[in-house]
Coordinates of C-alpha atoms and ligand atoms in Angstrom, one line a residue:
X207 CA 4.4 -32.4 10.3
X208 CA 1.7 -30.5 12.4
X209 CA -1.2 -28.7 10.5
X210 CA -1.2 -25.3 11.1
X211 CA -3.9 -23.6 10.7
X212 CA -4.6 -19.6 11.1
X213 CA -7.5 -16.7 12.3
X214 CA -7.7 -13.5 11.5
X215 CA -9.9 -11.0 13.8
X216 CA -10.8 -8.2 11.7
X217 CA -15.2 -7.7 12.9
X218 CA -14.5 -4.8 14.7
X219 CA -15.4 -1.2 13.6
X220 CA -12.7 0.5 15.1
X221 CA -14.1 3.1 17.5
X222 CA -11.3 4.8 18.4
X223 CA -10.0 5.3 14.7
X224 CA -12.9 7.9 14.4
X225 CA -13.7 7.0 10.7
X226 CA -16.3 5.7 8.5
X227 CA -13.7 3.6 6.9
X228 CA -13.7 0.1 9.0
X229 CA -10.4 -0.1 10.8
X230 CA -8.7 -3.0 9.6
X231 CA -9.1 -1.0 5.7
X232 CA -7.1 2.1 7.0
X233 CA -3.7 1.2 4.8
X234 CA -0.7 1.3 5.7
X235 CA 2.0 2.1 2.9
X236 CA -1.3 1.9 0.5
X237 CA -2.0 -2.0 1.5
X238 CA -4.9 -2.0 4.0
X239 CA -3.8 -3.2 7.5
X240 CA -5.5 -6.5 7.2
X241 CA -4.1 -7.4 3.8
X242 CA -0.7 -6.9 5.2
X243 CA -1.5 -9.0 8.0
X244 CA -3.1 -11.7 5.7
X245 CA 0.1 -11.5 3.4
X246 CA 2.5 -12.2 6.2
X247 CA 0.1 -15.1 7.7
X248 CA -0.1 -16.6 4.2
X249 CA 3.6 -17.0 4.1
X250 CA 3.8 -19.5 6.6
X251 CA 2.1 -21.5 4.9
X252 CA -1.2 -22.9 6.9
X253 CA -3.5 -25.2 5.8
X254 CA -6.6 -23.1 6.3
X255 CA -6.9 -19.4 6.7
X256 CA -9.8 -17.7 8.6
X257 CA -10.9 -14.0 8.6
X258 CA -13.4 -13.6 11.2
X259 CA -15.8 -10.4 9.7
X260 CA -18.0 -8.2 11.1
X261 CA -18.6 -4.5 10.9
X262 CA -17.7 -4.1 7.0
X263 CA -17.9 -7.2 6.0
X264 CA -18.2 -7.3 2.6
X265 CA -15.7 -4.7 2.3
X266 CA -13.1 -6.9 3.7
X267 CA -14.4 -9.6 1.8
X268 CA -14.0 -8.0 -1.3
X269 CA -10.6 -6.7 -0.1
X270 CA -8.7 -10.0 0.6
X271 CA -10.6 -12.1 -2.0
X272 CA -9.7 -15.6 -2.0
X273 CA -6.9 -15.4 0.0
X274 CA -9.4 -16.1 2.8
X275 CA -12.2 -18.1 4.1
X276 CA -14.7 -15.8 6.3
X277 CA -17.0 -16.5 9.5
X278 CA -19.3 -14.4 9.9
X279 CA -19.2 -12.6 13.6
X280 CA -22.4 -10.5 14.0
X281 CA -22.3 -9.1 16.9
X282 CA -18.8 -7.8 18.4
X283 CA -18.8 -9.9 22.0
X284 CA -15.2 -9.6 22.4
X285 CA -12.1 -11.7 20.7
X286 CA -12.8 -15.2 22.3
X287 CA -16.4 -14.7 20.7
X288 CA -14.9 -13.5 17.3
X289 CA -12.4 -16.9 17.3
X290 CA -15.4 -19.3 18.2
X291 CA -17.3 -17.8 14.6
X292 CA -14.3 -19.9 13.3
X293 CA -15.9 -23.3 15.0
X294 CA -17.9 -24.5 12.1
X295 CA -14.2 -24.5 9.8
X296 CA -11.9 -25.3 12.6
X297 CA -13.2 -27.1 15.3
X298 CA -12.5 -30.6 14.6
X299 CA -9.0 -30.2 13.4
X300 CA -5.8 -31.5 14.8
X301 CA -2.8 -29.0 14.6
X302 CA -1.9 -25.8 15.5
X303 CA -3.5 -22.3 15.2
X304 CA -2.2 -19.1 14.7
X305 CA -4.2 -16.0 15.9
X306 CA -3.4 -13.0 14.7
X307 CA -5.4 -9.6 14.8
X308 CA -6.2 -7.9 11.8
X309 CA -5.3 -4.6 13.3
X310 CA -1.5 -5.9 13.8
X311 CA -0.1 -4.6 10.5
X312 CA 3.7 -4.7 11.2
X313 CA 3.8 -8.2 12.3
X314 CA 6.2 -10.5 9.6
X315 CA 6.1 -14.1 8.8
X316 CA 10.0 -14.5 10.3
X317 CA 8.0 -13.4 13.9
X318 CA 5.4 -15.9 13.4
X319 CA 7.7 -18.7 12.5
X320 CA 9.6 -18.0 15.8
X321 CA 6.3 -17.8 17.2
X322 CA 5.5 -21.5 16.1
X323 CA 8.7 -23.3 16.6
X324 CA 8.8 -22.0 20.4
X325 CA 5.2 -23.4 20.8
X326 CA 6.5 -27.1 18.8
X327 CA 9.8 -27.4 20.8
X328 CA 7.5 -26.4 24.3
X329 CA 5.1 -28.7 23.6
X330 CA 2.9 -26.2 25.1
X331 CA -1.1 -25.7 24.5
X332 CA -1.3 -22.1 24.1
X333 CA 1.9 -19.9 23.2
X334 CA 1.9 -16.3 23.8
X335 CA 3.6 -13.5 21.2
X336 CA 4.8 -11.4 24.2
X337 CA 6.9 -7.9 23.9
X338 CA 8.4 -5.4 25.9
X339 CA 6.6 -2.1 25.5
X340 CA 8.1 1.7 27.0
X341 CA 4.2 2.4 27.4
X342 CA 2.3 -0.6 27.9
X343 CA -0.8 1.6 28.1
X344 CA -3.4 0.1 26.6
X345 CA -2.7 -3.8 25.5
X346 CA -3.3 -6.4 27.9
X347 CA -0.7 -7.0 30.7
X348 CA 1.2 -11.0 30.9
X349 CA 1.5 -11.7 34.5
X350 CA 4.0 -14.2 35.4
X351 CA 4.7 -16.3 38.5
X352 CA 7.5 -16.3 40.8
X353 CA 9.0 -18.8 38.9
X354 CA 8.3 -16.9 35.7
X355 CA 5.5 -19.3 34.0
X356 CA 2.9 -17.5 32.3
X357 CA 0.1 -17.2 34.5
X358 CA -2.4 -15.1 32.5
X359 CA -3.0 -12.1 30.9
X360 CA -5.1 -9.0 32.4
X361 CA -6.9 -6.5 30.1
X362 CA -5.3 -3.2 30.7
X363 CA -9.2 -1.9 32.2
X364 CA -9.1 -4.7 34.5
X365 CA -5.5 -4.2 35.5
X366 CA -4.5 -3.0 39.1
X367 CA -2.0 -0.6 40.3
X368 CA 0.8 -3.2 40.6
X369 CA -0.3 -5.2 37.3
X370 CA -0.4 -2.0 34.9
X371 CA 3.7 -1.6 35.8
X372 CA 4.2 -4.6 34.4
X373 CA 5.8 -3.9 30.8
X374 CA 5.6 -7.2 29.4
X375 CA 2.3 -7.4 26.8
X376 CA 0.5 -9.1 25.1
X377 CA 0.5 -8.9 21.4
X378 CA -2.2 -10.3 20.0
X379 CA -0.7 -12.8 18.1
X380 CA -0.7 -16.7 19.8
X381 CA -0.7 -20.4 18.9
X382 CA -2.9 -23.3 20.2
X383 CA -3.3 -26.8 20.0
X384 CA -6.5 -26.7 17.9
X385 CA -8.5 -29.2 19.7
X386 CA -7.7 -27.4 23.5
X387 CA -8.5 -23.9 21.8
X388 CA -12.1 -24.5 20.9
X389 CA -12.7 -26.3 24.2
X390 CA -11.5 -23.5 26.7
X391 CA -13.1 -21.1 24.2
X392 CA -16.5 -22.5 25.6
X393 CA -15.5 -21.8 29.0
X394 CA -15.2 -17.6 28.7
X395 CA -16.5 -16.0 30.6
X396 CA -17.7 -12.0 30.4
X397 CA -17.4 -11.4 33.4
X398 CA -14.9 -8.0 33.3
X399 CA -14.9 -4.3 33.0
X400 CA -15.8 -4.2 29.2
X401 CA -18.5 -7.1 29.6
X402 CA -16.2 -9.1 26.7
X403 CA -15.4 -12.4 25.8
X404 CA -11.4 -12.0 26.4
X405 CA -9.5 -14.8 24.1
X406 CA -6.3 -13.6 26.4
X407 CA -8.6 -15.8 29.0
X408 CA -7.7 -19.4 27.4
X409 CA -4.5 -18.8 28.8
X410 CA -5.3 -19.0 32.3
X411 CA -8.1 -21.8 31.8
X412 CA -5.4 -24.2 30.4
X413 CA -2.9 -23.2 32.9
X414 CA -5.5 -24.1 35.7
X415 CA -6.2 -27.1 33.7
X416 CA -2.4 -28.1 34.2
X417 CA -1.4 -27.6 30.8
X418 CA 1.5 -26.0 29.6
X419 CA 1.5 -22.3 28.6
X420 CA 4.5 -20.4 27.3
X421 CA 5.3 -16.9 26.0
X422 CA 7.8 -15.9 23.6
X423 CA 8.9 -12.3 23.6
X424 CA 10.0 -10.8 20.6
X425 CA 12.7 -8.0 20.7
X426 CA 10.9 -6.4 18.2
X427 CA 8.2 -4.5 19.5
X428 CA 7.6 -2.3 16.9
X429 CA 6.5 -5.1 14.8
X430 CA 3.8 -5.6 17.2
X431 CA 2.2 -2.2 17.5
X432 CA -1.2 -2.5 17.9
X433 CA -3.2 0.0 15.6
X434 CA -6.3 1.3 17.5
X435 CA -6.4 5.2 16.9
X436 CA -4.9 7.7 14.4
X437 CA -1.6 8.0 16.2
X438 CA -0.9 4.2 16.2
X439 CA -1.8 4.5 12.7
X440 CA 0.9 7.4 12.0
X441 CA 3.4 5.2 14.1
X442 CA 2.9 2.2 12.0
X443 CA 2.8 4.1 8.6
X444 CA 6.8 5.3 9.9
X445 CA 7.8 2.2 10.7
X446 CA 6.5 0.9 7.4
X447 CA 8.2 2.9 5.7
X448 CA 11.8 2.8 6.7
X449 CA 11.3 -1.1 6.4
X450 CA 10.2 -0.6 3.1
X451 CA 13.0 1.7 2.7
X452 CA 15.8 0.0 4.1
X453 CA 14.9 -3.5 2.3
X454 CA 15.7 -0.8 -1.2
X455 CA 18.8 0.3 0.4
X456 CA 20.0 -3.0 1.3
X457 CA 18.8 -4.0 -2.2
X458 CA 21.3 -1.5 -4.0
X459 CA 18.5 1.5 -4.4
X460 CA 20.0 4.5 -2.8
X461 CA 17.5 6.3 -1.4
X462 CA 18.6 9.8 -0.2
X463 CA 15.9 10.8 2.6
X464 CA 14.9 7.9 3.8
X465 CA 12.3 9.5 6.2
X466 CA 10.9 11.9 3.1
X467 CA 10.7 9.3 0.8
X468 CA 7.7 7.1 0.6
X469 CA 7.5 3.9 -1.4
X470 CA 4.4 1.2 -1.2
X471 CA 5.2 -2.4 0.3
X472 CA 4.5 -3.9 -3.7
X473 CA 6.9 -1.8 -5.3
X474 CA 9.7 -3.0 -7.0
X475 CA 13.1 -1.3 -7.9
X476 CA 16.4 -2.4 -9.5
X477 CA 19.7 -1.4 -8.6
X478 CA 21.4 1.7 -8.4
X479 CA 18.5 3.6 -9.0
X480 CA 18.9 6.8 -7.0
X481 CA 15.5 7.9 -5.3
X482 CA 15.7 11.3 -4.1
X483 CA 13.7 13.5 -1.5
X484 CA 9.7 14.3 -1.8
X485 CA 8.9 11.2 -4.0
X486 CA 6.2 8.6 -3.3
X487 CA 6.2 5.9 -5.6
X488 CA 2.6 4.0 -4.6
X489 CA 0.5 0.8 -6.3
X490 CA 2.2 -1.9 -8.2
X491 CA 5.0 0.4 -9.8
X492 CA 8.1 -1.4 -11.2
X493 CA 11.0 0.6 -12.1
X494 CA 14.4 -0.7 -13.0
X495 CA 18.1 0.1 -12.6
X496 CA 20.3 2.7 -12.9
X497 CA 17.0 5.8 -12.7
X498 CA 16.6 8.8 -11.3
X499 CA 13.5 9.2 -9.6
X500 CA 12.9 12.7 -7.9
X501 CA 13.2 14.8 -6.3
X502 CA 9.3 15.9 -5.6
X503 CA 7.9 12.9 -7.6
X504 CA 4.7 11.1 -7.5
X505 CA 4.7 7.7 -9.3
X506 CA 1.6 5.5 -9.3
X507 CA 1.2 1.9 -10.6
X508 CA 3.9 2.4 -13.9
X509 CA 6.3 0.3 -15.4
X510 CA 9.7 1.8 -15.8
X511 CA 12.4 1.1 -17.8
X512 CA 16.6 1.6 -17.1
X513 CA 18.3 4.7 -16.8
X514 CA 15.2 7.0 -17.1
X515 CA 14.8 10.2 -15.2
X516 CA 12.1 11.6 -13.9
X517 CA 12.1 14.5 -12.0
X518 CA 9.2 16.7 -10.2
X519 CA 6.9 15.1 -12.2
X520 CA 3.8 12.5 -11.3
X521 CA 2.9 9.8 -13.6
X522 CA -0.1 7.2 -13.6
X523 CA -0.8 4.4 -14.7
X524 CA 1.5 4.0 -17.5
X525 CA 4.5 2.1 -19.0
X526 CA 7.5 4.5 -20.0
X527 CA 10.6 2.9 -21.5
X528 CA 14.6 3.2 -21.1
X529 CA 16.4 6.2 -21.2
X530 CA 13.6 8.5 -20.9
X531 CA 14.0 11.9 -19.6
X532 CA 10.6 13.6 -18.3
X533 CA 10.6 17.0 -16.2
X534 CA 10.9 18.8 -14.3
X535 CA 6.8 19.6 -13.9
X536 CA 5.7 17.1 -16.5
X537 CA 2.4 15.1 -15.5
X538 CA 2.1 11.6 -17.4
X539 CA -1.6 10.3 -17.2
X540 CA -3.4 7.0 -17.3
X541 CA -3.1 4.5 -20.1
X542 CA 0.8 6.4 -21.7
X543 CA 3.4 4.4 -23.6
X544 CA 6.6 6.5 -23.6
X545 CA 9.1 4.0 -25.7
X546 CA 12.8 4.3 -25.2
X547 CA 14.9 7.8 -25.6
X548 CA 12.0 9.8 -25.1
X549 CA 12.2 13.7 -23.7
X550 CA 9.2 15.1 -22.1
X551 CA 10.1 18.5 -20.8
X552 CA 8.4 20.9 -18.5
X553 CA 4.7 21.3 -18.3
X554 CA 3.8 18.8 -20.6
X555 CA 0.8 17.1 -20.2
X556 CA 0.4 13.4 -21.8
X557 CA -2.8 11.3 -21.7
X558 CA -3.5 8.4 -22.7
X559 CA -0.8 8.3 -25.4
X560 CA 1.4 6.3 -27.5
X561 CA 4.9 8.2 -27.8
X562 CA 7.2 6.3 -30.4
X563 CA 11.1 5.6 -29.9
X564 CA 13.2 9.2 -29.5
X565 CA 10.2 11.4 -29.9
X566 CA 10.2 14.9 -28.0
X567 CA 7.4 17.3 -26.5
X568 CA 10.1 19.6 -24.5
X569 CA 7.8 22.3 -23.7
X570 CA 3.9 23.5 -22.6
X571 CA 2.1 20.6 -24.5
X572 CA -0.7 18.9 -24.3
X573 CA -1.0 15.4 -26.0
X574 CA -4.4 13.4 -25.3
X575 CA -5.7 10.5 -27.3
X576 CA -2.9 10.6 -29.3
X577 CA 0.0 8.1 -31.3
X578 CA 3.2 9.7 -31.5
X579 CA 5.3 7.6 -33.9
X580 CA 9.2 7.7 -33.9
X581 CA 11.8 10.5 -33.4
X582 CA 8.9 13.3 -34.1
X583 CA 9.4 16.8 -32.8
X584 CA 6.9 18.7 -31.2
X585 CA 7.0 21.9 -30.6
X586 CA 7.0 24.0 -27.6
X587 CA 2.7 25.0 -26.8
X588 CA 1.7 22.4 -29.4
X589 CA -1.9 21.4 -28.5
X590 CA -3.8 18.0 -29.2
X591 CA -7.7 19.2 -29.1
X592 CA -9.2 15.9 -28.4
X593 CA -12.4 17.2 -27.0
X594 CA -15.8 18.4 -28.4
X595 CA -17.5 18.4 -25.4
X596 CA -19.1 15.3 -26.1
X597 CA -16.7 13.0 -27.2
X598 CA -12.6 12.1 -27.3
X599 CA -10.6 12.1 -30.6
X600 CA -7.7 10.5 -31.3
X601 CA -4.8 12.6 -32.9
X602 CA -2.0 10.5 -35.2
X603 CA 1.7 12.1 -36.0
X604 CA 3.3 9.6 -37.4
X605 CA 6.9 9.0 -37.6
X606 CA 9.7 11.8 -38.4
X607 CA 7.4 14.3 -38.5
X608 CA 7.5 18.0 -36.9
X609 CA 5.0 20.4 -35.3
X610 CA 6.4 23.8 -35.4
X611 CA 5.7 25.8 -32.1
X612 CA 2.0 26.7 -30.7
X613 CA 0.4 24.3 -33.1
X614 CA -3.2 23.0 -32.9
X615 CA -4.3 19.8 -34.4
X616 CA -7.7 19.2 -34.2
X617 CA -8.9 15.8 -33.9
X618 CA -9.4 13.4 -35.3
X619 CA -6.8 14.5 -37.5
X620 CA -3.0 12.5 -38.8
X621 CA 0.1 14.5 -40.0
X622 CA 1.9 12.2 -41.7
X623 CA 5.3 11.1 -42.2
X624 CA 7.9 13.6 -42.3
X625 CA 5.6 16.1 -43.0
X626 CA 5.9 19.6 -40.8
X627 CA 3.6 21.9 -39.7
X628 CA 4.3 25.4 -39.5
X629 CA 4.6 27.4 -36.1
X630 CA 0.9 28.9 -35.1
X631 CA -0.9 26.6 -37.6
X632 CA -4.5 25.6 -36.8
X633 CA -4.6 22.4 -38.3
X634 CA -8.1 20.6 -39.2
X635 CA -7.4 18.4 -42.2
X636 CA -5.2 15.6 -42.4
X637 CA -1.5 16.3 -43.5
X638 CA 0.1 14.5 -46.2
X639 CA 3.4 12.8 -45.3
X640 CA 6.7 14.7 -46.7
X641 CA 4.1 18.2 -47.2
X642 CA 4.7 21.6 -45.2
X643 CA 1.5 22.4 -43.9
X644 CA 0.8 26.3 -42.9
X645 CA -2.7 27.0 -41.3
X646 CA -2.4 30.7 -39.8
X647 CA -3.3 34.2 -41.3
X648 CA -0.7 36.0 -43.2
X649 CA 1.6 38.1 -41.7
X650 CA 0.3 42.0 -42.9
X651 CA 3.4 44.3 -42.0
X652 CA 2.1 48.2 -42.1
X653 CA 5.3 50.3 -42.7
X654 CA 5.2 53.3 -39.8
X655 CA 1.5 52.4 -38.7
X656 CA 3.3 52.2 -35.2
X657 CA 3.2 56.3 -35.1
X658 CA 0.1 56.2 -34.8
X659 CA -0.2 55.0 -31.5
X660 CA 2.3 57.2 -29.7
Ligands
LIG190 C1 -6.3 -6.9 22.3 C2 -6.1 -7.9 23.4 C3 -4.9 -7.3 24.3 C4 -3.7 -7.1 23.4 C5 -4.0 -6.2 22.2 C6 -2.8 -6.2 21.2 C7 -8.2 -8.9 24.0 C8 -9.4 -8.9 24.9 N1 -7.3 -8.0 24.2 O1 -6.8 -5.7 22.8 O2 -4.6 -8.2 25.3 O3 -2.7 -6.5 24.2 O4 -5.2 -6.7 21.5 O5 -3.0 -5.4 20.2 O6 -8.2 -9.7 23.1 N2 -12.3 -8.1 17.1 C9 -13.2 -8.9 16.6 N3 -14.4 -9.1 17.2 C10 -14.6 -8.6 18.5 C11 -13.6 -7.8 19.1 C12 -12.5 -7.6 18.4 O7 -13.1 -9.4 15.5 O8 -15.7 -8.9 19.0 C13 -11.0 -7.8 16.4 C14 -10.8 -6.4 16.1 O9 -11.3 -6.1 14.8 C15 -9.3 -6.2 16.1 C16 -8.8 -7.4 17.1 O10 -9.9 -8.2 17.2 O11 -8.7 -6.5 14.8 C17 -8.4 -6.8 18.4 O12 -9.5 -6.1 19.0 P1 -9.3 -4.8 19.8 O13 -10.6 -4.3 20.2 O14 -8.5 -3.9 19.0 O15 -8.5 -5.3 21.1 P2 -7.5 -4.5 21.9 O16 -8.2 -3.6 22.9 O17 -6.5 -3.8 21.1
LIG191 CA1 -6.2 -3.5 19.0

């Protein structure tokens, strides 16, 4: 079989995106647009994988990791100059090459394979991704003869009148024949609009060479949109989405608002989990079947166990087991462990946090630095006060236990097993397992005293 072999072009800054942040890292769905790109290259499984950087380079570096190899492109001449940085890794190969830009976020491995198999069964030296756009404004224009060969592509800037009707563009995305790639890169020239080495011009060099040139269009243009400015970026966050979306549905996830709904591409859901309006589940969050997620929900890199319910509530960072209940207006922080049949009701604050198997904090606590053990009770306004100003205490209930209503316990402090603490106390000594503990004034009742006042 052929090598394949692939380049990335992801040096420019991104001009038109109006940022500080380097184009290619404006995510899409939370994954930066080149990291999608690389993702979907990767899958096709090349031999060698090139990312040509530039402005942000370390960035990007630091962003794809080892996923990559890099050339270095120092100063932005134009795409044909950003391919030949790939010279010193590439040049001598024999195989095919797959250009993709890094600003191309939408574009899937199933497009590229099309891509590839055209360019193998054509024999061809240089294949084109081609698509037919509404409003080709903008991307580079494939002119065709009268017999319909690909002659060459025009830059939209150097287009005329009769050339910028044409609706068939160019993607981005092509293959080569390694060898004939890096010889016509040699022969670019800058002589156009933008003063750029254009790689769309290999095309026409290895046509007037006699070789063979082909396009294939996909149907799809959507998966092409290039990403140059904040619209584009909006566009391809939308598309995304309902991708995402629609890969859940058709996965057994019914999702209820499919456009108010917003799920990250590394997400992962089970079946029959109902996902309802308002909720953006983001990072590397894994929740099983038969949930309720939503509505108004913010989830964010937690592990999620069956049946749970979770409703106008955000959670981070945290595992929470089956047949949990939290909300509504619960907010679960970084580093929780909520074990199975757990209720936390509304506006109740957990951080950092173990809470043990059928435990309950149903309403207006705060729990911080804490280890809940099994089937305790805590009541509604209970307080954890982990914090001296200086440094974080950690608060221990352990198993069977209850805290009566508007409780305190100051940290580091352990109530032990089965022991309660009365409504209002102010706790600041460890409790005994099995004892009552009451740490409030006593009630003074002053017969009449009322008159007084009236
Ligand atoms: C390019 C194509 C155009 C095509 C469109 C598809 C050229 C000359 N034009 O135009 O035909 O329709 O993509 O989206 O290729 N880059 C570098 N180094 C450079 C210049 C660019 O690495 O010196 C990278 C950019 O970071 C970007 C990609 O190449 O990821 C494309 O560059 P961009 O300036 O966005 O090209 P377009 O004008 O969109
Ligand atoms: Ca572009």
């Amino acid at each position: 079989m052929t090598k394949r072999f692939a380049v990335i072009l992801a040096a420019g800054q991104g001009t038109r995106m109006k940022s500080k942040l380097y184009k290619v890292l404006h995510p899409v769905c939370g994954k930066p647009m080149v990291q999608h790109v690389v993702d979907q290259v990767s899958a096709v499984s090349v031999e060698k994988l090139v990312t040509i950087i530039g402005h942000g380079a370390e960035k990007v570096k630091s962003q794809l990791g080892n996923a990559s190899e890099y050339a270095l492109q120092e100063e932005q001449l134009g795409t044909a100059h950003a391919v030949i940085q790939a010279a010193p890794i590439l040049e001598g190969e024999e195989g095919v090459t797959l250009v993709v830009c890094g600003d191309t976020p939408l574009i899937t491995t199933e497009t590229m394979e099309q891509l590839l198999k055209h360019h193998e069964n054509t024999s061809a030296k240089a294949t084109i991704l081609t698509a037919r756009a509404e409003d080709p404004t903008g991307y580079g224009r494939v002119v065709r003869g009268s017999e319909g060969n690909v002659e060459k592509i025009v830059e939209h800037k150097d287009a005329n009148q009769s050339e910028r009707l044409i609706q068939e563009i160019n993607t981005g995305t092509y293959c080569f024949d390694n060898r004939f790639l890096f010889d016509s890169l040699k022969k670019v020239s800058n002589d156009n609009v933008q003063g750029e080495f254009y790689l769309p011009d290999v095309i026409e060099i290895l046509k007037n060479q006699g070789e063979i040139v082909t396009a294939y269009q996909t149907s799809n243009f959507e998966e092409t949109l290039g990403v140059n400015d904040r619209y584009a970026l909006s566009q391809a966050e939308k598309i995304m989405q309902l991708r995402i979306n629609k890969k859940h549905m058709l996965n057994g996830v019914t999702i209820v608002d499919s456009n108010n709904t917003y799920i990250s591409t590394d997400a992962v859901i089970g079946q029959d989990t109902v996902v309802l309006p308002g909720t953006v589940i983001t990072g590397n969050t894994d929740i099983a079947a038969n949930c309720q997620i939503g509505p108004h929900t913010e989830i964010n890199d937690c592990k999620i166990g069956e049946r749970t319910i979770i409703r106008q509530s955000v959670a981070h960072n945290s595992n929470i087991g089956n047949d949990v209940n939290i909300g509504p207006f619960a907010h679960i922080r970084p580093d929780s462990m909520i074990h199975d049949e757990v209720k936390i009701g509304n506006f109740v604050e957990i951080k950092k946090a173990v809470f043990g198997h059928g435990s309950k904090a149903s309403h207006l606590s705060y729990i911080g630095d804490a280890e809940v053990g099994a089937d305790v009770n805590i009541g509604c306004g209970t307080i954890t006060v982990n914090y001296d100003g200086k440094k974080k205490y950690l608060t221990k209930i352990e198993d069977g236990a209850f805290i009566g209503c508007n409780s305190n316990l100051i940290a580091p402090v352990t109530v032990g097993k089965g022991a309660y603490v009365a409504a209002g106390s102010t706790i600041n000594q460890d409790v005994p397992g099995n004892a009552l503990s009451i740490a409030r004034a006593r009630q003074v009742n002053k017969e009449d005293y009322a008159d007084k006042f009236k």
